[in-house]
XYZ file of N, CA and C in Angstrom:
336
model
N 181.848 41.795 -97.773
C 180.529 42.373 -97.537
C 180.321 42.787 -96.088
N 181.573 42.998 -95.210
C 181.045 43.247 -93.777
C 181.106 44.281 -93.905
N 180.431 45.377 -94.198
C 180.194 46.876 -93.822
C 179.401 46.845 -92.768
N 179.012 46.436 -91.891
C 178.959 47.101 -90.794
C 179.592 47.282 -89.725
N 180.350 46.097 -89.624
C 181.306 45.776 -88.377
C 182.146 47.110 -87.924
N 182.760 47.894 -89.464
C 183.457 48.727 -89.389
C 183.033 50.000 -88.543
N 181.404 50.475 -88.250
C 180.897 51.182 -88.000
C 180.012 50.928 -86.637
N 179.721 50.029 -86.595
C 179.067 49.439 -85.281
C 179.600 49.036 -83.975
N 179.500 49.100 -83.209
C 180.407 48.577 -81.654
C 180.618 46.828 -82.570
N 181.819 46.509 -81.679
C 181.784 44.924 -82.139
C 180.999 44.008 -81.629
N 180.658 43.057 -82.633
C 179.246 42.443 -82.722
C 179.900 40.951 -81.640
N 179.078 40.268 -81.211
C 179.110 39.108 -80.497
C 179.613 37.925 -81.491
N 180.211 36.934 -81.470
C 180.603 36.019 -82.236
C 179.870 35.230 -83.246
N 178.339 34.851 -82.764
C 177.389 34.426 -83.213
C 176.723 35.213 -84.377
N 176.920 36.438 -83.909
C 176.379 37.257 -85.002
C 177.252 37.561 -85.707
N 178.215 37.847 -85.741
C 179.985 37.254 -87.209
C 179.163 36.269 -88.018
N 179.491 35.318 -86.994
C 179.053 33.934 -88.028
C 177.454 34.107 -88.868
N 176.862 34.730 -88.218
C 175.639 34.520 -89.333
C 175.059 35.493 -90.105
N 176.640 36.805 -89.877
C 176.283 37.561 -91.022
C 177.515 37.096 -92.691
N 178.308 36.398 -91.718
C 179.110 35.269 -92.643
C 178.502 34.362 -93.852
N 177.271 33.483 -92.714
C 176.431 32.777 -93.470
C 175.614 33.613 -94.774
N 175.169 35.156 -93.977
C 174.126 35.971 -94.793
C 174.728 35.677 -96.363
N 176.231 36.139 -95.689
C 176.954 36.612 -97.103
C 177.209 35.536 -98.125
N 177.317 34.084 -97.871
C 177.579 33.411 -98.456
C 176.404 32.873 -99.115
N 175.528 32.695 -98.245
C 174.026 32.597 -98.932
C 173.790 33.568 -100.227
N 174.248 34.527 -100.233
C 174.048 35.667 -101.113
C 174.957 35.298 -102.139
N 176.085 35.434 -101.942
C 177.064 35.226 -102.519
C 176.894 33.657 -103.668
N 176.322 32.857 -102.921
C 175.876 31.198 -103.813
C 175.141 31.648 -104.977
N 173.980 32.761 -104.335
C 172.995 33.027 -104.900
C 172.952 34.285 -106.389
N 174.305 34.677 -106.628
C 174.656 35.763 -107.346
C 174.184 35.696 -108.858
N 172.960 36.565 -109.548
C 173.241 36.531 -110.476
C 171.761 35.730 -110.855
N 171.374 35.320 -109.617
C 169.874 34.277 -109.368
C 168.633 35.245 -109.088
N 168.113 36.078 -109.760
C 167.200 37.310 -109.278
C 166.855 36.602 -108.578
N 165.720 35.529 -108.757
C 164.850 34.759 -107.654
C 164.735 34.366 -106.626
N 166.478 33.770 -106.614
C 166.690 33.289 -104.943
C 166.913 34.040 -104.559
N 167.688 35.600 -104.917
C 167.934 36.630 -103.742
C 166.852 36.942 -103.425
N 165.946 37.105 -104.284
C 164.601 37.880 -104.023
C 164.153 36.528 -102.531
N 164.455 35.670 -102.827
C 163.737 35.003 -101.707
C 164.758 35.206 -100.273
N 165.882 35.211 -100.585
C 166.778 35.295 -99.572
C 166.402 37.178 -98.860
N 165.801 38.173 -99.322
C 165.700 39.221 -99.165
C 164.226 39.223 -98.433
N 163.340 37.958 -98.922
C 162.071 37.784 -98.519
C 162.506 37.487 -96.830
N 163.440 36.071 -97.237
C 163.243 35.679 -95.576
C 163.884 36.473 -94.446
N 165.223 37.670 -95.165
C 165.550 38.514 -94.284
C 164.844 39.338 -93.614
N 163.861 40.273 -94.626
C 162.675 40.743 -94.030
C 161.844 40.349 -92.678
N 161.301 38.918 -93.284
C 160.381 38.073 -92.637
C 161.183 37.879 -90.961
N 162.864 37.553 -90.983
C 163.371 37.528 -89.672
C 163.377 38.665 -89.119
N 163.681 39.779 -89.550
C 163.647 41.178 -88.798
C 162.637 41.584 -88.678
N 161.304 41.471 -89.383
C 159.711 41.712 -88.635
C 159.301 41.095 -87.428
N 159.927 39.905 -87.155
C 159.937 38.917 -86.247
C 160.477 39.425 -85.137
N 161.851 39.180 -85.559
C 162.395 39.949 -84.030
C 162.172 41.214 -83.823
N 161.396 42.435 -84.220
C 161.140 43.470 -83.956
C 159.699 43.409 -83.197
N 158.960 42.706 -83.745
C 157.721 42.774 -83.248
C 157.580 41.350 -81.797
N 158.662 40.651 -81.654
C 158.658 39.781 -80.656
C 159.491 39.947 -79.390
N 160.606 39.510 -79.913
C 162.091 39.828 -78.714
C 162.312 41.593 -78.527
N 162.137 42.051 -79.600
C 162.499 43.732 -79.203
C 161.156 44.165 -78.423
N 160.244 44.321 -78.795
C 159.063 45.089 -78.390
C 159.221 44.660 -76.976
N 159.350 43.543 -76.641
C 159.605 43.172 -75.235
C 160.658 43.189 -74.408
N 161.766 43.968 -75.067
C 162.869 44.213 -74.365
C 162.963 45.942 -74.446
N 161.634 46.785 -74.729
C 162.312 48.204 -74.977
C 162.506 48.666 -73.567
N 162.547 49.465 -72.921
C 163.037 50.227 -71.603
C 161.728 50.294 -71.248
N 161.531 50.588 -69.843
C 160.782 50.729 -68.943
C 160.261 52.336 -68.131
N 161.815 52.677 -68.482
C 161.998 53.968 -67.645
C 163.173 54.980 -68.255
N 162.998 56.087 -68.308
C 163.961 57.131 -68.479
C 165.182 56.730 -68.855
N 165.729 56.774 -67.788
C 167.117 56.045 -67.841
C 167.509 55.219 -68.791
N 166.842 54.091 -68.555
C 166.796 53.128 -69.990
C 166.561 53.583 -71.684
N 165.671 54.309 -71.573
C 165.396 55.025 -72.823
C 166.432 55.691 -73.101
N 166.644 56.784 -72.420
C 168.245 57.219 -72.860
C 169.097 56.503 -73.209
N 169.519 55.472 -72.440
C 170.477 54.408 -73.143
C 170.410 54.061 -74.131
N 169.155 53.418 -74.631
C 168.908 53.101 -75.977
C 169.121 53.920 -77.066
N 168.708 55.323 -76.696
C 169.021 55.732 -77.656
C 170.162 56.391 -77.928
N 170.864 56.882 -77.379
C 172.719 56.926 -76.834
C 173.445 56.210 -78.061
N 172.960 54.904 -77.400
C 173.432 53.629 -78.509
C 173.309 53.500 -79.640
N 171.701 53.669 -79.971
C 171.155 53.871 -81.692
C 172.047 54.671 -82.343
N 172.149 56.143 -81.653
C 173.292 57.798 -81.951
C 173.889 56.660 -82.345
N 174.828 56.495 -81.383
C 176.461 55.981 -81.275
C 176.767 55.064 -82.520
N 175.884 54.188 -82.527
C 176.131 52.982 -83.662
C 175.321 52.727 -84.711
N 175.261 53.433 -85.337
C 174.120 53.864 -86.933
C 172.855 54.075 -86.601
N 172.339 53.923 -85.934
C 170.499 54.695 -86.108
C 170.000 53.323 -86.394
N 168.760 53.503 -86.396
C 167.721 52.800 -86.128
C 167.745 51.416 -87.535
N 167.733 50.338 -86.903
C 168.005 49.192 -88.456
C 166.429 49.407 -89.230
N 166.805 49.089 -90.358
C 165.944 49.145 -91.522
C 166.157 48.396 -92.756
N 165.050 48.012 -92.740
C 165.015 47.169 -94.322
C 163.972 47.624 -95.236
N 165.074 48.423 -96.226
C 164.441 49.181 -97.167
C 164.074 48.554 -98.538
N 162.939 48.408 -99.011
C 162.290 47.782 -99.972
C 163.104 48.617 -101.456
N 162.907 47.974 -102.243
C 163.471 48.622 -103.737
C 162.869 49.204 -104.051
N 162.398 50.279 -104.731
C 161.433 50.895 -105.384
C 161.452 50.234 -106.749
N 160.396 50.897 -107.177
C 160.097 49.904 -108.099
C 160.271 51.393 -109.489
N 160.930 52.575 -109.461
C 161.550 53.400 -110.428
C 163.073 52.617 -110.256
N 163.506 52.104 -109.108
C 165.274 51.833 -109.119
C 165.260 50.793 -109.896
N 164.068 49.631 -109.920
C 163.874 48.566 -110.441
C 164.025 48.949 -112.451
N 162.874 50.079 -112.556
C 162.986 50.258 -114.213
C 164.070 50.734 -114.423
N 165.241 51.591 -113.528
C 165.874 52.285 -113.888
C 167.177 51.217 -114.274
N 167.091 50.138 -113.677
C 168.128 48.888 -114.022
C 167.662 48.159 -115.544
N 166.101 48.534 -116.038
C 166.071 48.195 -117.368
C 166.965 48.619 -118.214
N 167.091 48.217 -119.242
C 167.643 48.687 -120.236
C 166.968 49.930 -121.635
N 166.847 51.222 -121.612
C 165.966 51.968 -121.973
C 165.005 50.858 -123.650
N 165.677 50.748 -124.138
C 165.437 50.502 -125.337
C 164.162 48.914 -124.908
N 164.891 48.095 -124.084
C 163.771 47.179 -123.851
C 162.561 47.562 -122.838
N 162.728 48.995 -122.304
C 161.407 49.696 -121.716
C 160.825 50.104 -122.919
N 161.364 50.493 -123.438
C 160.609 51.052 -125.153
C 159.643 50.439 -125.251
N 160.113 49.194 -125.921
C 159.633 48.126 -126.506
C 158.100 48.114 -125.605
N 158.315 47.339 -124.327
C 157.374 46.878 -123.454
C 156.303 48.124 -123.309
N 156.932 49.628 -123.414
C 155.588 50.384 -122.945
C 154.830 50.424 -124.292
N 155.317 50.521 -125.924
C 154.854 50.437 -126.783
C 153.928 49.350 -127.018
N 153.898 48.259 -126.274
C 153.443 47.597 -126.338
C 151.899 46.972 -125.694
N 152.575 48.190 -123.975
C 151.360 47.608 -123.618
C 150.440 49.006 -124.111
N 150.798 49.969 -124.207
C 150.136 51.439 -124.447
C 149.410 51.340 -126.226
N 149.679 50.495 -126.845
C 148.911 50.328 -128.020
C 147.711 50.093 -127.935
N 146.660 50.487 -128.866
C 145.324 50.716 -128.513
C 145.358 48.830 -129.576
N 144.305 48.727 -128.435
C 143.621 47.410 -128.688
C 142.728 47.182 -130.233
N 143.218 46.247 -131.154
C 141.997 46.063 -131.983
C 141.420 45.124 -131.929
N 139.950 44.820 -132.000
C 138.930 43.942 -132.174
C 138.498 43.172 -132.925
């Protein structure tokens, strides 16, 4: 699961190891909608964190700096993101026949 390493400048040691951990966490978790869903929760929850704490307070000051940064972003994939599922990719993993079912179901007119 290391796709990024391949594409990114090389990462610091610490961050190996705890995209190691990511993977194995994931990897325990295979097959568990729930816990990934939670393991996807707390990934989120860490990268809102450090974006809105340690980054915001480390962006550049000046020209120079700004350029750098973004030099770098160019250079080594663009800007990180954590992209939510949609929720068509979600039905589209249903199985048609048990969407059937469920819209027939809820789309039936009510009797009294």
């Amino acid at each position: 699961m290391d796709n990024f390493s391949a594409t990114a400048s090389p990462l610091p040691d610490d961050l190996v190891k705890l995209a190691a951990l990511i993977d194995q966490a994931a990897t325990a978790r295979q097959g568990n909608t729930v816990a990934l869903l939670a393991l996807l929760r707390l990934l989120e929850d860490r990268h809102r964190d450090v974006c809105d704490t340690f980054f915001r307070d480390a962006l550049p000051d000046n020209r120079h700096n700004l350029y750098s940064l973004l030099r770098d972003i160019e250079l080594n994939g663009g800007w990180p993101y954590i992209q939510r599922m949609k929720l068509r990719s979600l039905l589209a993993q249903m199985d048609e026949a048990e969407w059937g079912t469920f819209s027939d179901q809820t789309n039936s007119p009510t009797v009294d």
